[in-house]
Coordinates of C-alpha atoms in Angstrom, one line a residue:
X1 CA 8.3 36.6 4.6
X2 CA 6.2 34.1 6.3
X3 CA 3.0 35.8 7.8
X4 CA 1.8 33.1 10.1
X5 CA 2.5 34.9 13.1
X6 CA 1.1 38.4 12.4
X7 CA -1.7 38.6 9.6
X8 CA -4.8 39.9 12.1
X9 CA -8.0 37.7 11.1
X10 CA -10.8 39.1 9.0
X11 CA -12.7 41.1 11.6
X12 CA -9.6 43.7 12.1
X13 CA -7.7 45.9 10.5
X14 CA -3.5 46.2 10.7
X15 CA -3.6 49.4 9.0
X16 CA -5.5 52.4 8.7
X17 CA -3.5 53.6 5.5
X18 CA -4.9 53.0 2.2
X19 CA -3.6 53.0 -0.8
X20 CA -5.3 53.1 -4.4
X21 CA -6.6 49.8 -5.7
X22 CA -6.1 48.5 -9.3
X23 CA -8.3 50.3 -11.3
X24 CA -10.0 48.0 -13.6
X25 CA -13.5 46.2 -13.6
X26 CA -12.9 42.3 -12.2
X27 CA -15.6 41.3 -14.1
X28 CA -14.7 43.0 -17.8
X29 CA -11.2 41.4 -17.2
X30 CA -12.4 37.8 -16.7
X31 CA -14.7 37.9 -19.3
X32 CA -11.6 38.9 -21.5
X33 CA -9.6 36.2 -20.5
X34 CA -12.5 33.6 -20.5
X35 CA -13.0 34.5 -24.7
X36 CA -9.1 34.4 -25.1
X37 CA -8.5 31.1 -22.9
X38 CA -11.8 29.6 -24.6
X39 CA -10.1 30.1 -27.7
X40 CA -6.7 29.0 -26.6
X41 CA -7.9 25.8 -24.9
X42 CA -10.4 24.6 -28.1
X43 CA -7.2 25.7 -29.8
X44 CA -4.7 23.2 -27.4
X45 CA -7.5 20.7 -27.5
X46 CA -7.6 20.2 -31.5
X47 CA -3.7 19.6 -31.3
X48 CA -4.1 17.1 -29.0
X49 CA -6.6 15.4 -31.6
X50 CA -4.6 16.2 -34.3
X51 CA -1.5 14.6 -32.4
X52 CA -3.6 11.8 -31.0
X53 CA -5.3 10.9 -35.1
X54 CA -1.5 11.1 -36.4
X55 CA 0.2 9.9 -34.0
X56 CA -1.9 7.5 -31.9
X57 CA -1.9 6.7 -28.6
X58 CA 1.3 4.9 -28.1
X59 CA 4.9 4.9 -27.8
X60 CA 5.3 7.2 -30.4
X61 CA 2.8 10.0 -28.6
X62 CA 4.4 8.8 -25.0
X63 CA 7.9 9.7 -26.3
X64 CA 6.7 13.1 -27.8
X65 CA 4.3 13.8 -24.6
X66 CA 7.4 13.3 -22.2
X67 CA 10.0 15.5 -24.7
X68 CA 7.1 18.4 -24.8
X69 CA 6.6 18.2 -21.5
X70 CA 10.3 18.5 -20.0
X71 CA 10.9 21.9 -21.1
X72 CA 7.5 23.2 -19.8
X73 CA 8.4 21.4 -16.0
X74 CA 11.9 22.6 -15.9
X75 CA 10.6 26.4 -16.7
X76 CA 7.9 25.7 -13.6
X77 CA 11.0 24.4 -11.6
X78 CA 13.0 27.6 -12.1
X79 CA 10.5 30.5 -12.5
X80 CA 7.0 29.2 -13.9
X81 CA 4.4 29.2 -11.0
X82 CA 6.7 32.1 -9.1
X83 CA 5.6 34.5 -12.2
X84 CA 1.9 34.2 -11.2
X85 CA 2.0 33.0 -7.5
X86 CA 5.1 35.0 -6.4
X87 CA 6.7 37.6 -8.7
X88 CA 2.6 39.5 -9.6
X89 CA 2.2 40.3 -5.8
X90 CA 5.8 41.8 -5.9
X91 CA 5.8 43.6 -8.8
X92 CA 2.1 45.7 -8.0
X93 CA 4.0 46.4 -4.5
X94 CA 7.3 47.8 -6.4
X95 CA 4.3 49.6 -8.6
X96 CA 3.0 51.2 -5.6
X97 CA 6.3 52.3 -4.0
X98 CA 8.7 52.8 -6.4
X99 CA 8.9 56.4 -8.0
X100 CA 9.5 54.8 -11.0
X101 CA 6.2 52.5 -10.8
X102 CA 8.4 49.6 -10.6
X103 CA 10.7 50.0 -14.1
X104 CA 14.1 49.4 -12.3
X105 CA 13.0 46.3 -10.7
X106 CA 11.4 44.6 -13.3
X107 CA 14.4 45.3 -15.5
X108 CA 16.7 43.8 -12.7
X109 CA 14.1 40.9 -13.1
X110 CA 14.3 40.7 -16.3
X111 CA 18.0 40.5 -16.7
X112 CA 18.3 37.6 -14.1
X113 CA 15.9 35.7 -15.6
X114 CA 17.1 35.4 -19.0
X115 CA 20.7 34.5 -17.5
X116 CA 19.5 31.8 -15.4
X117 CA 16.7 30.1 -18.4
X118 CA 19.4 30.4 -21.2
X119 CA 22.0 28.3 -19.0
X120 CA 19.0 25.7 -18.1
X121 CA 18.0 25.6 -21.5
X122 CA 22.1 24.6 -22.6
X123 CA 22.6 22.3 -18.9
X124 CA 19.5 20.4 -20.1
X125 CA 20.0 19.8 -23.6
X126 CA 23.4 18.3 -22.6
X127 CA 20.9 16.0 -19.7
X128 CA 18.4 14.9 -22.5
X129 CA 19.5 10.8 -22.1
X130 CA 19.4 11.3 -18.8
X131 CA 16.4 12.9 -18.8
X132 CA 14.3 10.7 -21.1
X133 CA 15.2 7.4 -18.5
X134 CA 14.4 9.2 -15.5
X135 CA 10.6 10.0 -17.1
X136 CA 10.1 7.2 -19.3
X137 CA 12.6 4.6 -17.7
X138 CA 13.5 1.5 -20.1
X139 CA 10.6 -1.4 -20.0
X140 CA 9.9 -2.5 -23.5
X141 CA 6.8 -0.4 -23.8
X142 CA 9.0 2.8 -23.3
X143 CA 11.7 4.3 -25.6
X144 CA 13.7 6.6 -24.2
X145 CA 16.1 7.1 -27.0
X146 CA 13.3 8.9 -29.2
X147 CA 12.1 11.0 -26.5
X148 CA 15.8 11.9 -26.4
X149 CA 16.0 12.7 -30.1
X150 CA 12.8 14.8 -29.5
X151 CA 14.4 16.5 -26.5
X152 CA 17.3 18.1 -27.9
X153 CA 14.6 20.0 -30.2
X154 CA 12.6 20.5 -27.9
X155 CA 14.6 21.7 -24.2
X156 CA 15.9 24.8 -25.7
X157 CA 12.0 25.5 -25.2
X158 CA 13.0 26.5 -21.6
X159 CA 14.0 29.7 -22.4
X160 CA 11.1 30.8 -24.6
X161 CA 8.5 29.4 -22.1
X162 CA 10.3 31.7 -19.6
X163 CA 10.1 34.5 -21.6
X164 CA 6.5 34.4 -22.0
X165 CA 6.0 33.4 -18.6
X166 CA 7.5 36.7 -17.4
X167 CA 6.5 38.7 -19.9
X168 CA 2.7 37.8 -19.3
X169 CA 3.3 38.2 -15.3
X170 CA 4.7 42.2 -16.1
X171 CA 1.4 42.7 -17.9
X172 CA -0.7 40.9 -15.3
X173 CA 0.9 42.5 -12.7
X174 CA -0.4 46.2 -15.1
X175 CA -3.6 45.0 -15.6
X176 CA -3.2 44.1 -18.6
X177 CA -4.7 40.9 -19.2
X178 CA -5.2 39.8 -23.4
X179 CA -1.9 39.5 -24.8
X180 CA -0.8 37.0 -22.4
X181 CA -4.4 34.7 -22.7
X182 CA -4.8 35.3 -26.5
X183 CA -0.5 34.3 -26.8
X184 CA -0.8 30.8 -26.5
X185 CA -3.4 30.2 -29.3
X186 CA -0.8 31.5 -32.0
X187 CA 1.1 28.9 -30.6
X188 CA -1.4 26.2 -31.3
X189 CA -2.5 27.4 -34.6
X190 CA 1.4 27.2 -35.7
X191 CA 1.5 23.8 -34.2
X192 CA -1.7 22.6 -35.6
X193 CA -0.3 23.9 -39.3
X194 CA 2.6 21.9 -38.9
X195 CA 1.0 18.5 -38.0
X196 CA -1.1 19.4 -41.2
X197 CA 2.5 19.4 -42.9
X198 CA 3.2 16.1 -40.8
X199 CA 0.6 14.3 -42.0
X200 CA 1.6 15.1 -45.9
X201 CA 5.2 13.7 -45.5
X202 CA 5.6 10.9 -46.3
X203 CA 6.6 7.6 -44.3
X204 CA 6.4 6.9 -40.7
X205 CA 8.8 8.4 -37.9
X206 CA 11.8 5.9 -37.5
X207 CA 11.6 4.6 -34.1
X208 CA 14.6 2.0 -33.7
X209 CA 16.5 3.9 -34.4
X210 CA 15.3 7.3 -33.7
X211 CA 17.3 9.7 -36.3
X212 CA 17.3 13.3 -35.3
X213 CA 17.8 13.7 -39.0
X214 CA 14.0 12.3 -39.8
X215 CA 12.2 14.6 -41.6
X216 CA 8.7 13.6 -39.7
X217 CA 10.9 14.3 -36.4
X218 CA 12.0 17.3 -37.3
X219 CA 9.0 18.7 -38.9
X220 CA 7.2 18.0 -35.5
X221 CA 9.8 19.0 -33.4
X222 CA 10.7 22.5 -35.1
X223 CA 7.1 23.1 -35.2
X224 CA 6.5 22.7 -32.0
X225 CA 9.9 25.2 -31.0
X226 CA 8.3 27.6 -33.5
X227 CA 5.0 27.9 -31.6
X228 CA 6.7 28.5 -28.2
X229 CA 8.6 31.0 -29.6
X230 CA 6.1 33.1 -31.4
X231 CA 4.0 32.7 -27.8
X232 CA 6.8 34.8 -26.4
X233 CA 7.1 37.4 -29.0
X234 CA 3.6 38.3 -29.3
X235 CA 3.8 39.6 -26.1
X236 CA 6.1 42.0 -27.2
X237 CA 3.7 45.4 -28.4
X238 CA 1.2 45.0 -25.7
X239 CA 4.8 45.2 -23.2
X240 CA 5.5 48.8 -24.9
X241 CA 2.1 49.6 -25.0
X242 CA 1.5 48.9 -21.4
X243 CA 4.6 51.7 -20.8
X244 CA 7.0 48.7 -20.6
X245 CA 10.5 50.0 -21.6
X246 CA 13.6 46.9 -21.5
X247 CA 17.2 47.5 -20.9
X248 CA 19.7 45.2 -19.7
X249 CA 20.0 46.4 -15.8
X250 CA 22.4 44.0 -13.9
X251 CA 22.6 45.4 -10.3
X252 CA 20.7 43.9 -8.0
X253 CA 17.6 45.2 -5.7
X254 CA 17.5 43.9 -2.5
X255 CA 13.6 43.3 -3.1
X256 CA 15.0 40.2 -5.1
X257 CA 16.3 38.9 -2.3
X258 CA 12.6 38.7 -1.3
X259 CA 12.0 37.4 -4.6
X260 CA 14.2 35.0 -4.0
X261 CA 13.2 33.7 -1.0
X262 CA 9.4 32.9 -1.7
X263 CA 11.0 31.8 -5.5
X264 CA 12.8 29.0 -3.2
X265 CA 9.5 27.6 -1.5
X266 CA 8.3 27.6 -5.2
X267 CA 10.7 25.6 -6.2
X268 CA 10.6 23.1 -3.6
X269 CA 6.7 23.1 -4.3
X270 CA 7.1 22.3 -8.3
X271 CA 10.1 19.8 -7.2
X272 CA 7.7 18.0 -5.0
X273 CA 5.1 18.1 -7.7
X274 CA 7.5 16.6 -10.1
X275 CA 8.2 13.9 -7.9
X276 CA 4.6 12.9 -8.1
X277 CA 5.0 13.5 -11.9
X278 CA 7.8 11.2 -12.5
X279 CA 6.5 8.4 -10.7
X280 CA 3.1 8.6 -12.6
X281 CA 5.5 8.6 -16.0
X282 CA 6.9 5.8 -15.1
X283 CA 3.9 3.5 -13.6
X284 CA 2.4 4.8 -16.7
X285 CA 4.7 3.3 -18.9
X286 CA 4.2 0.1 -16.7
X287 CA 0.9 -0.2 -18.1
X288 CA -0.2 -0.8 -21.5
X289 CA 1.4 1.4 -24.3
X290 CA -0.7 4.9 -24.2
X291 CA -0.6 5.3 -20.5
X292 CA 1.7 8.5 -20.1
X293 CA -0.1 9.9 -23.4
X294 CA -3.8 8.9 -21.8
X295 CA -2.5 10.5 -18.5
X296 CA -2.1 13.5 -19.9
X297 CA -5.0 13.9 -21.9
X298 CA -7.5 13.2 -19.2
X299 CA -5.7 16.0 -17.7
X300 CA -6.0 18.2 -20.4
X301 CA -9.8 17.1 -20.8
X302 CA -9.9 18.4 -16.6
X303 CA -8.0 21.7 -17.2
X304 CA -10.2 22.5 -20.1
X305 CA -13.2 24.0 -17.9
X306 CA -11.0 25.3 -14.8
X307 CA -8.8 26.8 -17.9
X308 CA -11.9 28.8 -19.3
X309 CA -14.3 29.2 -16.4
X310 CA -11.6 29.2 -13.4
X311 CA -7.7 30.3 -14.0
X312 CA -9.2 33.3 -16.2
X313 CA -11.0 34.6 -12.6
X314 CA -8.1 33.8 -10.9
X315 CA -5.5 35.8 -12.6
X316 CA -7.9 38.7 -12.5
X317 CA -8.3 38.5 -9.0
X318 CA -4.7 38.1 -8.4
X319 CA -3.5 41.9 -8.7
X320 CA -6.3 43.1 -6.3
X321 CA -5.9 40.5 -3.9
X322 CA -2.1 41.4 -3.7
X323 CA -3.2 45.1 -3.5
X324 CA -5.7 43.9 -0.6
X325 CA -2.8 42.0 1.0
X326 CA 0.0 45.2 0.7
X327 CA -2.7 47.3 2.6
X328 CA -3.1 44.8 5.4
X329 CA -6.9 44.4 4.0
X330 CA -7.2 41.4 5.4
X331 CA -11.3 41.6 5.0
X332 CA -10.9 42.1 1.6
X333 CA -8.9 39.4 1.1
X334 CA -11.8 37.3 2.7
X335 CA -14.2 38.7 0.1
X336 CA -12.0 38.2 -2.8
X337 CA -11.4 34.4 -1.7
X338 CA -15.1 34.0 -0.9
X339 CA -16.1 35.5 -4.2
X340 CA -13.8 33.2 -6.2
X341 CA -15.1 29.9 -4.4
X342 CA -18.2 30.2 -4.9
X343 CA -17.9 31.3 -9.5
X344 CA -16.0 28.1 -8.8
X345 CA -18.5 25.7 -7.4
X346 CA -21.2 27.1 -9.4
X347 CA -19.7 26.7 -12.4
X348 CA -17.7 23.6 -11.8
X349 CA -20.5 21.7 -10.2
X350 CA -22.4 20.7 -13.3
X351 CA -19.1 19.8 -15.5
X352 CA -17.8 17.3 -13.0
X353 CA -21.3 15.4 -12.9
X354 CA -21.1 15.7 -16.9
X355 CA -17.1 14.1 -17.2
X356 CA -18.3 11.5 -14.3
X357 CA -21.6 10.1 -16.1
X358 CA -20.7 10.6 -19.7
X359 CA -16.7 10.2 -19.3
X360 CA -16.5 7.5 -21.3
X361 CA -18.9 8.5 -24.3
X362 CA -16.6 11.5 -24.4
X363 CA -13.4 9.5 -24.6
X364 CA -14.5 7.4 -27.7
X365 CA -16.3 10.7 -29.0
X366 CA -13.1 12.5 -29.5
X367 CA -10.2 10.4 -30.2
X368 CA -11.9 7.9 -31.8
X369 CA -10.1 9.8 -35.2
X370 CA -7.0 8.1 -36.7
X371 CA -4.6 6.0 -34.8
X372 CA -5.9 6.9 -31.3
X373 CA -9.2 5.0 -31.8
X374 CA -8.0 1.9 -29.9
X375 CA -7.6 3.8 -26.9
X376 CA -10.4 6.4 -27.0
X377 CA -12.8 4.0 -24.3
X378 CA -9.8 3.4 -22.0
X379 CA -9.3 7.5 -21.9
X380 CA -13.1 8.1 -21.3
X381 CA -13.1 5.6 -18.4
X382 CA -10.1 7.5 -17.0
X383 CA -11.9 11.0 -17.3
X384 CA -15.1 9.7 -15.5
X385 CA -13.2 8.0 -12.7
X386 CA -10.9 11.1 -11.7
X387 CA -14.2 13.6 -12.3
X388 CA -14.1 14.4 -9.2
X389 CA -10.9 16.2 -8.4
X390 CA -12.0 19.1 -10.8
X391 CA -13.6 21.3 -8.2
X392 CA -11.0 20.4 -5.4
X393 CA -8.5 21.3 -8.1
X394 CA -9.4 24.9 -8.7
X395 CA -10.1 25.0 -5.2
X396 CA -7.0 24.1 -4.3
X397 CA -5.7 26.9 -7.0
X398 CA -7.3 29.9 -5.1
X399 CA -6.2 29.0 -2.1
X400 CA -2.7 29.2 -2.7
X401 CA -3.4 32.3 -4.6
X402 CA -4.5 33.9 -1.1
X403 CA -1.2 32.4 0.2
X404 CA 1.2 33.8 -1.9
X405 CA -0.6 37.7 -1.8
X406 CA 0.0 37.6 1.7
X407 CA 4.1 37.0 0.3
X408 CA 3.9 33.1 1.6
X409 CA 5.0 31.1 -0.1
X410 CA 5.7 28.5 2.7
X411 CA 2.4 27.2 3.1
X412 CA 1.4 26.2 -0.2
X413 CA 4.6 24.1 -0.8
X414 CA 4.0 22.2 2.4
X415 CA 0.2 22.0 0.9
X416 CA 1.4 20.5 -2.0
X417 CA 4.1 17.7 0.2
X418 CA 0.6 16.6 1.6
X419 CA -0.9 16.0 -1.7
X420 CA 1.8 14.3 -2.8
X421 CA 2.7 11.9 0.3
X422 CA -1.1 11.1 -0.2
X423 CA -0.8 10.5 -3.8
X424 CA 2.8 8.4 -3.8
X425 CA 1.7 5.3 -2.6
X426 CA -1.3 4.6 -4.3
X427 CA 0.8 5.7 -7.9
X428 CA 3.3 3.0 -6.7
X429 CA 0.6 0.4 -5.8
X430 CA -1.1 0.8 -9.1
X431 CA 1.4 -1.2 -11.6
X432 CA 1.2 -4.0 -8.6
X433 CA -2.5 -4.6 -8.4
X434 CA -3.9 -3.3 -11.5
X435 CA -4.5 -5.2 -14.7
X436 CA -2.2 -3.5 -17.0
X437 CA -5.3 -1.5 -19.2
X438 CA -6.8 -0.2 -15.5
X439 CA -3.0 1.3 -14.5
X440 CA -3.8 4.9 -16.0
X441 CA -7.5 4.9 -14.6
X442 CA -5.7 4.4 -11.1
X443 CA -3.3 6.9 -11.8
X444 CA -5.7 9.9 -12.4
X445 CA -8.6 8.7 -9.7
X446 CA -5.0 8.4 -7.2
X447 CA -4.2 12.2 -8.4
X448 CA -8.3 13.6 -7.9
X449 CA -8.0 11.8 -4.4
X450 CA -4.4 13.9 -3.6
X451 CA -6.5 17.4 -4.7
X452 CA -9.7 16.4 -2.4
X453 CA -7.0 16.3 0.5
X454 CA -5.3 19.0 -0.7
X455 CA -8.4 21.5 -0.5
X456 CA -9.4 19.8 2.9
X457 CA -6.0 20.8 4.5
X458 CA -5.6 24.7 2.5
X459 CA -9.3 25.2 3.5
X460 CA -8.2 24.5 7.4
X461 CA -5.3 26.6 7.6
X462 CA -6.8 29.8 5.8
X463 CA -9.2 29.4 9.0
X464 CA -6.8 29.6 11.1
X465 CA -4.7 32.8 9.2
X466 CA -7.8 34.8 8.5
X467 CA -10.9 33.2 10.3
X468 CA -14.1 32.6 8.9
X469 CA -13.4 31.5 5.0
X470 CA -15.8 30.4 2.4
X471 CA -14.3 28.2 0.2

């Protein structure tokens, strides 16, 4: 449901009727998921060393970055960002109203999830080729064929990242907040043992052709599955725990149809966003080798604060802010919002001056290791020049967050068409006026541009829903 029209502003109240809110300390539940997603991202961040020193930065890495990263966009595309963003508010409200605190419905939920990732994961297995041109294309610094080999490992992913994706919204959505933060560092740490095992085989990963049968390949590529996989089933005891029982339930609850609704604004959103991420792929690969792979660390290197300091807050703040919303609290909505912006700027602040002075001291700091050493200046230039789009980013974050507990889901995907429309043209321009080593620095200063306009225009519009916003 679209709100546009009837959500009071800040001074008033819809509703005199309140209901209990989530009891559990904000505070004691970031700080929980700050240690865990710590962890998890110094976890994530030695693999991408590990893969950067044994891989390198280059065609190799670019083909394996692409193939990872596939199964990981088509779960956002189908359910990802509706867990958190749409499916949390929805499944607090069948909490509050249900007699059954909400059991029928997230079996239902349950049920049509795993239908719907199992036939993605098989529809794009069969797509891989297709796939692997659409991302990569097929200049000579791009090799599609490999990322294809890796794909067909690697795509059945989908339904394992959807698993744990839903899994970690039911507990969310309970208050339950450390299996889902502390789930992805098993993942790493199985990853990170088999790049270990990588490294001992012998020989180099056969690249024309690329053999599925290669045991470099494979060890990578099963490693990788396994680590996905064991993300999911971690999950599983803090589920029962939490009072979570599963059966297979396959009528349907017209609250889906709800579900389904704000899931399709989702999707358009991540399609939109993948728009923007296929084009930078491909001017990417325009650019010297290293591009896509540099691309994507820089982003890492950005997510690594907002991960610990900012999407921990966030996905505490998340359950009470839906609560807030459900009770027509449209005041404490307002304070929530205004409480996240400014943890945000305070602790955001300083970082971004840090990445934008030292970005490239960083760079050659940390992938200077192995292979990757060539490259490790022309990633910290990258990080200093896009800097600035950290803050704007997480700002970006909460706002949409305050958008979708108000069951909107409208408004943040035409948020994110503006980011992209902005961003489009400049990724285009980039291959055509850039030296080929200065391509990827364009591409992430282009994407930190898209989030500064992207803040501008969600900060604007929550005015006009709620009035007077600090953000």
């Amino acid at each position: 449901m679209d709100t546009a029209n009837c959500t009071p502003r800040s001074g008033r109240r819809a509703s005199t009727t309140h209901r209990p809110r989530p009891q559990y300390s904000l505070a004691a539940a970031t700080r929980t998921m700050a240690v865990a997603t710590l962890v998890s991202r110094i976890t994530g961040f030695l693999r991408q060393l590990a893969l950067a020193a044994v891989l390198g930065l280059g065609v190799v890495n670019d083909s394996y970055t692409v193939s990872n990263t596939l199964p990981a966009m088509l779960y956002e595309i189908l359910l990802g960002g509706v867990l958190t963003s749409v499916i949390v508010p929805l499944l607090v409200r069948a909490a509050k109203e249900d007699p059954d605190r909400g059991e029928a419905y997230v079996q239902r939920l349950v049920t049509v999830a795993f239908v719907a990732l199992s036939a993605a994961s098989v529809l794009a297995v069969v797509a891989a080729p297709f796939l692997a041109v659409l991302f990569l294309g097929t200049g000579e610094d791009a090799n599609p064929q490999l990322a294809t080999v890796f794909g067909y490992l690697l795509l059945p992913l989908i339904l394992f990242y959807g698993l744990s994706g839903l899994f970690g919204a039911i507990l969310n959505a309970r208050s339950v907040f450390g299996p889902p933060a502390w789930a992805p560092v098993l993942n790493n740490v199985i990853v990170l043992v088999s790049l270990g095992v990588y490294a001992l085989v012998p020989g180099e990963i056969s690249v024309n052709p690329a053999r599925l049968s290669d045991p470099k390949l494979l060890v990578l590529g099963l490693g990788t599955t396994a680590g996905i996989v064991a993300q999911a089933l971690v999950q599983l005891p803090g589920l029962r725990r939490a009072g979570f029982h599963f059966g297979w339930r396959w009528g349907w609850d017209s609250r889906l149809t709800q579900a389904s609704g704000m899931a399709a604004w989702f999707v358009v959103y991540v399609l939109v966003g993948q728009l923007g991420f296929v084009v930078t792929t491909r001017s990417a690969a325009q650019g010297d080798p290293g591009g896509v792979v540099i691309y994507s660390l820089v982003w890492l290197l950005l997510q690594l604060p907002y991960g610990v300091l900012g999407y921990s807050l966030l996905t505490a703040i998340m359950p009470r802010m839906s609560a807030a919303a459900a009770d027509a609290d449209w005041r404490g909505v307002v304070e929530h919002l205004s409480v996240g912006s400014r943890y945000l700027i305070v602790v955001l602040v300083p970082i971004t001056v840090v990445f934008t002075l030292a970005g490239e001291p960083i760079g050659v700091a940390l992938f200077s290791l192995g292979k990757a050493g060539s490259n490790a200046e022309r990633l910290g230039a990258a990080l200093a020049v896009s800097a600035f789009g950290l803050l704007p980013y997480a700002v970006t974050m909460l706002q949409l967050r305050v958008f979708y507990s108000m069951a909107d889901a409208r408004t943040p995907t035409m948020i994110n068409a503006i980011m992209v429309a902005v961003k489009l043209p400049l990724l285009l321009a980039c291959p055509v006026f850039l030296d080929d080593a200065d391509v990827v620095l364009g591409l992430t200063a282009a994407n930190s541009l898209s989030l500064v306009v992207g803040a501008m225009v969600g900060q604007t519009w929550l005015r006009r829903r709620l009035g007077r916003v600090e953000t």
